[in-house]
Short mmCIF file of C-alpha atoms and ligand atoms in Angstrom, two decimals:
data_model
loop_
_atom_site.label_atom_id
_atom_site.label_comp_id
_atom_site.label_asym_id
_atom_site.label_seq_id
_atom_site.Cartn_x
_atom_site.Cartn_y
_atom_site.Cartn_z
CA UNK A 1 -42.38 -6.30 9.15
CA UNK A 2 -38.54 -6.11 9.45
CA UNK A 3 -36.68 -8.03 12.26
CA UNK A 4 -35.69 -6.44 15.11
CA UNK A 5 -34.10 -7.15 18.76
CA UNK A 6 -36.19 -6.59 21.77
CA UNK A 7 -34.51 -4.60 24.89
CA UNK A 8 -36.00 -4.53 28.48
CA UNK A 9 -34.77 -2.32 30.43
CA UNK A 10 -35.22 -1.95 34.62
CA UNK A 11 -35.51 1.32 35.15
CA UNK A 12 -36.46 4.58 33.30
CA UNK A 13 -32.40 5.83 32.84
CA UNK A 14 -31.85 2.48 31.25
CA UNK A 15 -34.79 3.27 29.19
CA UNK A 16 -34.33 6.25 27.85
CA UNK A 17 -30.47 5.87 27.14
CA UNK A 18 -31.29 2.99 24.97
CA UNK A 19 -33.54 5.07 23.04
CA UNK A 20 -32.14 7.14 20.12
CA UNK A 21 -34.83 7.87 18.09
CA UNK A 22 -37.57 9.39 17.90
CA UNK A 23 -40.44 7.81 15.96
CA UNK A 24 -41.25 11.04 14.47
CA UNK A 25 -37.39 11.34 13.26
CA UNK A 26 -37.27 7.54 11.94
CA UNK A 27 -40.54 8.29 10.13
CA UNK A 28 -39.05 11.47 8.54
CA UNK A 29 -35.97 9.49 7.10
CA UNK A 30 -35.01 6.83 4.99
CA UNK A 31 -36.33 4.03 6.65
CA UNK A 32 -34.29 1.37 4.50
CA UNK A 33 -31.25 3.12 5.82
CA UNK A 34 -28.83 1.84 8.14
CA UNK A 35 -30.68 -0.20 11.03
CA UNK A 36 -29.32 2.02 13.72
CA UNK A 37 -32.81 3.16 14.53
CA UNK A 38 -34.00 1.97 18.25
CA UNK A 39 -37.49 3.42 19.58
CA UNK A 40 -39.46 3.18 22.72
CA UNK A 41 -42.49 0.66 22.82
CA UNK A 42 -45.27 1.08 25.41
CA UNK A 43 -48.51 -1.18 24.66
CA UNK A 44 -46.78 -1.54 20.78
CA UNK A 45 -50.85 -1.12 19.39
CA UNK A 46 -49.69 2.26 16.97
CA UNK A 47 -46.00 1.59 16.86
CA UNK A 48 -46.39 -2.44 15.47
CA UNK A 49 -49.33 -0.59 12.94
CA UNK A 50 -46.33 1.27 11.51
CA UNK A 51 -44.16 -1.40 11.65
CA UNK A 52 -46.34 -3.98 9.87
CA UNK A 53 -46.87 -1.11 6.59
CA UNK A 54 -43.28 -0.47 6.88
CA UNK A 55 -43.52 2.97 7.47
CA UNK A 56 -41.26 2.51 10.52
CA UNK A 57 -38.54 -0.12 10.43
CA UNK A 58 -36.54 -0.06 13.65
CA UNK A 59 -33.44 -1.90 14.67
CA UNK A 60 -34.42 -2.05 18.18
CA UNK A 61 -37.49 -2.01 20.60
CA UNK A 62 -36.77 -1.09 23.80
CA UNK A 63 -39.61 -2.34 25.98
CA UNK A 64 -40.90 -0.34 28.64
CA UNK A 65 -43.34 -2.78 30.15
CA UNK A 66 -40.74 -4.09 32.88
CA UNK A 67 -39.88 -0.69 34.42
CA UNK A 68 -41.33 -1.04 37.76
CA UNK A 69 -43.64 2.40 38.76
CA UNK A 70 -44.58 3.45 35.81
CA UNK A 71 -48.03 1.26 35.76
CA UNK A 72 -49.57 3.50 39.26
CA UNK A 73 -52.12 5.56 39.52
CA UNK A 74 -52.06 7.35 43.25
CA UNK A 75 -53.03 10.69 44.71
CA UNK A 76 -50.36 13.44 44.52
CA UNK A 77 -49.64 16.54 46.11
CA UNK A 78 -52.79 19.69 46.93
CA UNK A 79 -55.56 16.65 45.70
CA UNK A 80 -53.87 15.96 42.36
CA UNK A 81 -53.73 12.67 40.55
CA UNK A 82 -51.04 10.98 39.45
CA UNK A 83 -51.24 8.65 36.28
CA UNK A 84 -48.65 6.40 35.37
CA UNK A 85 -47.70 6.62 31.71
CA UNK A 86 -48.09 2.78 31.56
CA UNK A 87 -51.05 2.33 33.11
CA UNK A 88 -53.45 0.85 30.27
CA UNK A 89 -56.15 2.75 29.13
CA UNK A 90 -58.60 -0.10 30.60
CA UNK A 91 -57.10 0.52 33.79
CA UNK A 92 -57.53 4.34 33.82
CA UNK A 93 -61.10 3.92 32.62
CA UNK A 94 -62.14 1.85 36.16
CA UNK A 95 -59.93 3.04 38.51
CA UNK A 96 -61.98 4.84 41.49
CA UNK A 97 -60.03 7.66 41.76
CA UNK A 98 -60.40 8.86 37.81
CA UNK A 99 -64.64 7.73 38.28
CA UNK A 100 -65.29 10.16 40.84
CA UNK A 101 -62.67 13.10 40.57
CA UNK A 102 -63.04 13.01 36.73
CA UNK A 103 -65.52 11.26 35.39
CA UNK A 104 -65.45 13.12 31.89
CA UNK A 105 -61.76 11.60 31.56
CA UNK A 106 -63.55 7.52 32.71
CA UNK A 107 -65.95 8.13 29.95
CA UNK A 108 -63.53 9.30 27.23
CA UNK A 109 -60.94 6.35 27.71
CA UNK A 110 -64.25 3.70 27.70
CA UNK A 111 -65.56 4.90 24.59
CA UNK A 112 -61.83 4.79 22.88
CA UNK A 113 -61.00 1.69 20.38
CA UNK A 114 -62.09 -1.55 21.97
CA UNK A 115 -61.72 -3.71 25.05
CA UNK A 116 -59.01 -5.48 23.24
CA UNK A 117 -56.86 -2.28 22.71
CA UNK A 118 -58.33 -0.60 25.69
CA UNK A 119 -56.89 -3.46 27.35
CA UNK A 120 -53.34 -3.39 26.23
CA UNK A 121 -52.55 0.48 25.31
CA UNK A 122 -51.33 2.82 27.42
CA UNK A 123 -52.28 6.15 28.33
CA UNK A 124 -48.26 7.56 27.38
CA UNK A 125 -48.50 5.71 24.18
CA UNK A 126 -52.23 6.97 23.49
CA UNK A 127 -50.92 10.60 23.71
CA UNK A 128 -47.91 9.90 21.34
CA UNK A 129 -49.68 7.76 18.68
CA UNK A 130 -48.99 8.97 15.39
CA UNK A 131 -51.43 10.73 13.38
CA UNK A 132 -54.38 8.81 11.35
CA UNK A 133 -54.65 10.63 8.54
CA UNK A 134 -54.78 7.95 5.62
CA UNK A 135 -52.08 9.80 3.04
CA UNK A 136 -49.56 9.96 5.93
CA UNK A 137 -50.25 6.30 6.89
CA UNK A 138 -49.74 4.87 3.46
CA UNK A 139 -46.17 4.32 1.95
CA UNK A 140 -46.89 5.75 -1.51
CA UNK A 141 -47.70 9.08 -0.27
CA UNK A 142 -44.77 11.20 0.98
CA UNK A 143 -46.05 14.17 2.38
CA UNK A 144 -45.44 17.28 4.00
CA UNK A 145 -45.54 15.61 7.79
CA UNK A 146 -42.97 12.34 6.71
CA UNK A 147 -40.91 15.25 4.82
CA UNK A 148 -42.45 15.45 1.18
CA UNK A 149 -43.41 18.97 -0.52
CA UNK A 150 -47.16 18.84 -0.06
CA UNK A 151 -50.37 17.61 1.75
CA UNK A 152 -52.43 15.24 -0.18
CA UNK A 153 -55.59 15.53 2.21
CA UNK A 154 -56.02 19.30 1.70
CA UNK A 155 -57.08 19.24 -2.26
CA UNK A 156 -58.33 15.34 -2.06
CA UNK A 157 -60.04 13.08 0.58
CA UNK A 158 -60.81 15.01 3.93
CA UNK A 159 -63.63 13.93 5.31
CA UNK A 160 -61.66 12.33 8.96
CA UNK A 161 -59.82 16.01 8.70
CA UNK A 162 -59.63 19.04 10.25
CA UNK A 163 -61.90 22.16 10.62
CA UNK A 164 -59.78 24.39 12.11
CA UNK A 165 -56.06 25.39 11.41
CA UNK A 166 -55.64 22.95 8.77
CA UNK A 167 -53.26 24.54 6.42
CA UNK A 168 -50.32 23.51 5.24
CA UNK A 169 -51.63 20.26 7.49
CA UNK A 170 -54.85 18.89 7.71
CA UNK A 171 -54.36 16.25 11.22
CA UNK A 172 -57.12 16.00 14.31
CA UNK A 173 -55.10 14.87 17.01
CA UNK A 174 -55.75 11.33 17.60
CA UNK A 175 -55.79 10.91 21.01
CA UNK A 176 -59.81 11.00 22.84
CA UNK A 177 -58.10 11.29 26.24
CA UNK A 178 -55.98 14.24 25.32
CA UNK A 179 -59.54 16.24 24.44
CA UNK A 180 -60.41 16.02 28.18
CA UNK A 181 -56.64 16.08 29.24
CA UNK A 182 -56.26 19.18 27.91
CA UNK A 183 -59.48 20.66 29.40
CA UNK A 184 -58.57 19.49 32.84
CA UNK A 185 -55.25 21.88 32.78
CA UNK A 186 -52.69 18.18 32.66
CA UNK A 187 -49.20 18.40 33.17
CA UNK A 188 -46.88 15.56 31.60
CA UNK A 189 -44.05 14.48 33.77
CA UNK A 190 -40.54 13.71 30.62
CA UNK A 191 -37.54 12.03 32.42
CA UNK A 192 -34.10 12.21 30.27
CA UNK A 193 -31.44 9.46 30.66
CA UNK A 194 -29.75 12.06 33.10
CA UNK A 195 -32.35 12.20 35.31
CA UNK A 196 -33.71 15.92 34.24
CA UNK A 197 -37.21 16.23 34.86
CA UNK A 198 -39.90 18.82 32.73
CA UNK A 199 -43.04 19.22 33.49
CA UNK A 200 -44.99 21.09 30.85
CA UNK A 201 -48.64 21.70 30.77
CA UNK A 202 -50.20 19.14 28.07
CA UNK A 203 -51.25 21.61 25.83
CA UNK A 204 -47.80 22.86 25.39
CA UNK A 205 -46.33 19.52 25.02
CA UNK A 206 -48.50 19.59 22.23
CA UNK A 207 -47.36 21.60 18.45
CA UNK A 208 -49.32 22.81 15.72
CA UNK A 209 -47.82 21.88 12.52
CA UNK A 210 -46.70 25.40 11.96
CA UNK A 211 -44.34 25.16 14.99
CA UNK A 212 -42.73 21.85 13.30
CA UNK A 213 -44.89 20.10 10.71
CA UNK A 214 -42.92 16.79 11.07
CA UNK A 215 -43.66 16.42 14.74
CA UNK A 216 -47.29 16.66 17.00
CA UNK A 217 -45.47 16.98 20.15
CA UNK A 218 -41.81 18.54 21.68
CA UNK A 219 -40.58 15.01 23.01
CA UNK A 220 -36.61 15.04 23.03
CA UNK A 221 -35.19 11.52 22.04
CA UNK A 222 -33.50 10.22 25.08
CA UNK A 223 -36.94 11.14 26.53
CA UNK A 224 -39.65 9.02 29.03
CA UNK A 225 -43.14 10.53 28.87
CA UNK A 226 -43.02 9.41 32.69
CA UNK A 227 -46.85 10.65 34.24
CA UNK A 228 -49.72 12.93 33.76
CA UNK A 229 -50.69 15.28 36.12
CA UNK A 230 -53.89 16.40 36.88
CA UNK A 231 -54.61 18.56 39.37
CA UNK A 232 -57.40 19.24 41.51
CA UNK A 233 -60.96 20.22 40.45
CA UNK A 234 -63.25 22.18 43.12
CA UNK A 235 -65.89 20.53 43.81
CA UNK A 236 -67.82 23.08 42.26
CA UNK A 237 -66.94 22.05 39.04
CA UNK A 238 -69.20 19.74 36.78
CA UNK A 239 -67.85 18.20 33.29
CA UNK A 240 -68.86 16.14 30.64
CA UNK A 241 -66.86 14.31 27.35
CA UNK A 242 -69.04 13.15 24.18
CA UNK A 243 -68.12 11.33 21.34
CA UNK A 244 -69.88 10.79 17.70
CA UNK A 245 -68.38 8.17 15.95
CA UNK A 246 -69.23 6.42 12.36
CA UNK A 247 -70.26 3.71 15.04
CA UNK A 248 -70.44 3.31 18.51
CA UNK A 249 -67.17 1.73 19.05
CA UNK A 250 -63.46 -0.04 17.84
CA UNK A 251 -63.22 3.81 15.97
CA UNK A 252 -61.74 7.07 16.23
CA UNK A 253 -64.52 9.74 17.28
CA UNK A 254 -65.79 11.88 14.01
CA UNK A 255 -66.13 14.45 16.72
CA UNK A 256 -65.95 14.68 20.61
CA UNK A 257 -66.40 17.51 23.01
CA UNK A 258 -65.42 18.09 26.71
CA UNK A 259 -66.90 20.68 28.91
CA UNK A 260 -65.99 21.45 32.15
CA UNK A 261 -68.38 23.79 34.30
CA UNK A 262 -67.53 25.76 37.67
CA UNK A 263 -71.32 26.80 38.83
CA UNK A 264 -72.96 28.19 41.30
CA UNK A 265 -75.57 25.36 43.19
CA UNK A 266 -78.56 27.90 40.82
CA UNK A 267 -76.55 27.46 37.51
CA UNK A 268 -74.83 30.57 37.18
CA UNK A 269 -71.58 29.44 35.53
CA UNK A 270 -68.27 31.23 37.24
CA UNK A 271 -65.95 29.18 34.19
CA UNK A 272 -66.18 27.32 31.22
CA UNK A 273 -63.48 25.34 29.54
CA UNK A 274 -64.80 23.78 25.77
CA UNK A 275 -61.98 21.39 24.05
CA UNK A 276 -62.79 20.14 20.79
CA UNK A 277 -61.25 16.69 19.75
CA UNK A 278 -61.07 15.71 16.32
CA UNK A 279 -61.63 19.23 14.81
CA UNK A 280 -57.74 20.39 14.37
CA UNK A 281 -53.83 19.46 14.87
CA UNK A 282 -53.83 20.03 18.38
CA UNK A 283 -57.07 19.97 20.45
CA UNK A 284 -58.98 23.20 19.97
CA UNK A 285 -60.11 25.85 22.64
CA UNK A 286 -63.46 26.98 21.67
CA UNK A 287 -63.20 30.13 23.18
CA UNK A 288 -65.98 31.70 21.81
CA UNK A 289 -68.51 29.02 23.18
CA UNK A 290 -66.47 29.60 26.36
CA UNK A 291 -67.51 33.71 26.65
CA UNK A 292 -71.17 32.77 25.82
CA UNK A 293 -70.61 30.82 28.85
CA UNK A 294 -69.92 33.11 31.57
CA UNK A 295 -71.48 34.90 33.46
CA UNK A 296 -74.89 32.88 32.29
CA UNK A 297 -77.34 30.71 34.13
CA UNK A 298 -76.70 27.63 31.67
CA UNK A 299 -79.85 26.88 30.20
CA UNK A 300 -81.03 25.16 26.93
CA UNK A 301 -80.85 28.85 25.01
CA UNK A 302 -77.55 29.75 26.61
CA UNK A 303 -76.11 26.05 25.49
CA UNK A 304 -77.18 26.07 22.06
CA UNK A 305 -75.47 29.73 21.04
CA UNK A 306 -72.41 28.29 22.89
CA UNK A 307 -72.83 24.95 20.43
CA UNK A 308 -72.85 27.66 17.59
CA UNK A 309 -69.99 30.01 18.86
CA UNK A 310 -68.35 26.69 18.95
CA UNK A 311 -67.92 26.98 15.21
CA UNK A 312 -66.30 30.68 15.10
CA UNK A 313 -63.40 30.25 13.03
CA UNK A 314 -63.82 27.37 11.51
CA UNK A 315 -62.76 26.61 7.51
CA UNK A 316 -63.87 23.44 6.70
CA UNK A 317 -62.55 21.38 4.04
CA UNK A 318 -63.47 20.14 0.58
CA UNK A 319 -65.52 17.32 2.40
CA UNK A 320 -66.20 17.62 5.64
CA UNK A 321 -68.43 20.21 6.32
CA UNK A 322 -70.89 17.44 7.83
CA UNK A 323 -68.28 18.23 11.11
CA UNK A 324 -70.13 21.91 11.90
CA UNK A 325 -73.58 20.94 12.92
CA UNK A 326 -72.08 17.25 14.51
CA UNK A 327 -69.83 19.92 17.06
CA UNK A 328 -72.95 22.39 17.31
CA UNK A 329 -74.56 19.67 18.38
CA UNK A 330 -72.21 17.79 20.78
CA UNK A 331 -71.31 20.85 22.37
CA UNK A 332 -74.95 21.87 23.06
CA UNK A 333 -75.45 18.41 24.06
CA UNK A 334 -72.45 18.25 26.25
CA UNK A 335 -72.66 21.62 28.01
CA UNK A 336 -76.53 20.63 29.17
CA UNK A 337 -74.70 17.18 30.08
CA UNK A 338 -72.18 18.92 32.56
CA UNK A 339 -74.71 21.28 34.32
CA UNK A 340 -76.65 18.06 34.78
C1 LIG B 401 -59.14 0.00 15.76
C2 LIG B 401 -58.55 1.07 16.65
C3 LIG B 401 -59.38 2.04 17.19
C4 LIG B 401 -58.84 3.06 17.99
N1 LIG B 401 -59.68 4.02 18.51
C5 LIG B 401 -59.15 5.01 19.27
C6 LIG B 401 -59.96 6.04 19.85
O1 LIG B 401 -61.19 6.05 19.70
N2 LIG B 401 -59.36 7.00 20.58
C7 LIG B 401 -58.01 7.01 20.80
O2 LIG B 401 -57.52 7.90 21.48
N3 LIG B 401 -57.22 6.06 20.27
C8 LIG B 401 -57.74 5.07 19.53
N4 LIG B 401 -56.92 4.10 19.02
C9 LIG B 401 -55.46 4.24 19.17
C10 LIG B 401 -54.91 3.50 20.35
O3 LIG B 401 -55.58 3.92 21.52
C11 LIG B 401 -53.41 3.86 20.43
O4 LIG B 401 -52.75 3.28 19.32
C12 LIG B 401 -52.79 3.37 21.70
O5 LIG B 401 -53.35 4.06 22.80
C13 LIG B 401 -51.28 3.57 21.70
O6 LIG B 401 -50.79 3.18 22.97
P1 LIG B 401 -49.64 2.09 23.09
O7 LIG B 401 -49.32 1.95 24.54
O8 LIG B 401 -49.98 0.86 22.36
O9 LIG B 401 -48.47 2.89 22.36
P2 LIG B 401 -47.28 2.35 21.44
O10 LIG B 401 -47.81 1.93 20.14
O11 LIG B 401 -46.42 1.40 22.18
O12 LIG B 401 -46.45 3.71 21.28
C14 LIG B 401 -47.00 4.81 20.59
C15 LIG B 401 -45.90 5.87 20.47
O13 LIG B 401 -45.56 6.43 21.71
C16 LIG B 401 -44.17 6.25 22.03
N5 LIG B 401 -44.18 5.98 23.47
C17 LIG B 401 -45.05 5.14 24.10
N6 LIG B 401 -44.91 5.26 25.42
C18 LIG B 401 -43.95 6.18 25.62
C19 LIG B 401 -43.39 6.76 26.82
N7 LIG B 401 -43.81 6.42 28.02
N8 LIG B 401 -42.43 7.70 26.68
C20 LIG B 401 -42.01 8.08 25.43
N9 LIG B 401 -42.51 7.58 24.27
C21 LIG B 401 -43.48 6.63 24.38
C22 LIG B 401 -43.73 5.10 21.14
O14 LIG B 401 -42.33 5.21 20.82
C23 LIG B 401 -44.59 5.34 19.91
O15 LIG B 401 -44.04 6.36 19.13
C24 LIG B 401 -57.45 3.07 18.26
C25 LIG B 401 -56.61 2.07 17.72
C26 LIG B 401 -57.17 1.09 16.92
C27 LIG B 401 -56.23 0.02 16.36
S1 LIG B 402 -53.00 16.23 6.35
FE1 LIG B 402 -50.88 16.26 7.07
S2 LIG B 402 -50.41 14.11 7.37
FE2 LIG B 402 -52.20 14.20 5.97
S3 LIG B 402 -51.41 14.30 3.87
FE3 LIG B 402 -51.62 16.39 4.58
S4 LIG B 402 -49.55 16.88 5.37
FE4 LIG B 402 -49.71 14.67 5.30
#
């Protein structure tokens, strides 16, 4: 690992003026160059992973663990929730609020990595972690996403890839939380050193790589990933998240599923949102299992030919074909879990 200096600044303007880089952007260049190259550090879990394989080799850090605010979790306006960018994934997993309103969103943080790292990474930092595929994560392989001419995953070892929209790259989106984020209709709440506030919906937030292959997200530098949003869910609605793993925990999920239900109190399902983690670039709208949805009373028949619609679409790779009948099965599984 290079050497670096450490910055701490007070408050988010501080923050993100100190900030010039993207870690995207540093990734993409020479990162021998000139050591003008200072990023933002939230828990550090995925940015001191670069660091220590030299992928990333920044000048500065600038902290973001003393900014006062940023670590809250409290109810906001119309019964939303507010969730502090900081606040540590352990944190989000056992706080009241997230248990009752959205216990899909509980269950998906517990099940992520391990206590240790549950412990010390944040949710902002969880939805801006860099991708795991292992060509892009090893120096020797320059490809398409750090600004090489081709993807190594697509003719070679794909097995942790995707299943849908994986041409001319082959990433899941890493983050678990994002699977249910996304299916719970989050905003993100980006501060800029002038105090200019967006507020896009997650899933916009989010690219595919044929909107910038370089990038998994539109964060400006000079940016603060400040909040997510979530607004409220009727109490109507039922949902569910499942993971399968290689094993049962410190691991990135194989596969995971969330499924959110609005029913009627005799099953009859008014709406149905299906988000597929670990299946493509950005997490994937099954909308197909989502039509065989509505309009149904949500039964063990009408759940399995929503696990299989699931799949419409799909291309699998080379090797990991093993993915189609581990989501038919999750999202069978999941659906049933949701209608309770
Ligand atoms: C063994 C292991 C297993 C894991 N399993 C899972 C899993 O099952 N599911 C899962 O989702 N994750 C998993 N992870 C990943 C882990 O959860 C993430 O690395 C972690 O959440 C990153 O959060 P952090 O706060 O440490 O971010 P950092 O490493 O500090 O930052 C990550 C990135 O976000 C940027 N950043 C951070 N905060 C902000 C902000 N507020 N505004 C703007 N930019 C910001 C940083 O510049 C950096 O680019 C696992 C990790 C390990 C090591
Ligand atoms: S899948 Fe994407 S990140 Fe992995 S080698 Fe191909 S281009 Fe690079």
């Amino acid at each position: 690992m290079n050497r670096f200096a450490w910055a701490t600044p007070r408050t988010i303007s501080e923050a993100a003026a100190a900030a010039t880089t993207l870690v995207a952007d540093a990734m993409s260049s020479d990162p021998t160059g000139p050591g003008v190259v200072t990023v933002l550090k939230a828990g550090g879990i995925d940015l001191l992973d670069l660091m220590k394989e030299t992928l990333l080799m920044p000048a500065t850090l600038v902290n973001l663990q003393q900014i006062p605010g940023l670590d809250s979790i409290h109810p906001g306006e119309g019964g939303a929730l507010h969730l502090g960018s900081m606040v540590t994934l352990a944190t989000l997993a056992s706080h009241p609020l997230v248990r009752q309103r959205y216990p899909a969103l509980a269950d998906a943080v517990s099940r992520s990595a391990s206590p240790q790292i549950r412990n010390v990474a944040t949710l902002g930092g969880n939805l801006l972690q860099r991708p795991r595929c292992w060509y892009f994560r090893a120096k020797e392989h320059h490809c398409l996403r750090k600004g090489g001419d081709h993807c190594f995953a697509i003719p070679g070892e794909n097995q942790y890839h995707a299943i849908f929209d994986n041409s001319p790259c082959a990433i899941v989106h890493p983050s678990t939380a994002a699977t249910v984020l996304v299916a719970l209709n989050a905003t993100v709440e980006l501060i800029d050193a002038k105090g200019t506030v967006r507020r896009p919906l997650l899933v916009d937030f989010f690219g595919p790589p044929d909107q910038d292959i370089m990038r998994e997200n539109n964060l400006k530098p000079h940016e603060i990933l400040t909040a997510v949003l979530l607004p409220a869910v009727p109490a109507s609605v039922r949902m569910a998240h499942l993971k399968q793993g290689e094993k049962d925990s410190i691991d990135w999920p194989l596969a995971d599923v969330a499924v959110l239900l609005d029913l009627t109190p005799d099953k009859m399902c008014k709406s149905a949102t299906v988000i597929l983690g670990a299946a493509a670039p950005v997490p994937h709208r099954a909308e197909a299992a989502e039509a065989a949805l509505i309009g149904k009373h949500i039964d063990e028949d009408i759940a399995r030919q929503a696990g299989r619609a699931a799949l419409n679409g799909a291309t699998p790779l080379s090797h990991n074909a093993y993915k189609l009948p581990l989501f038919e099965t999750l999202v069978h599984r999941a659906i049933l879990a949701a209608a309770g």
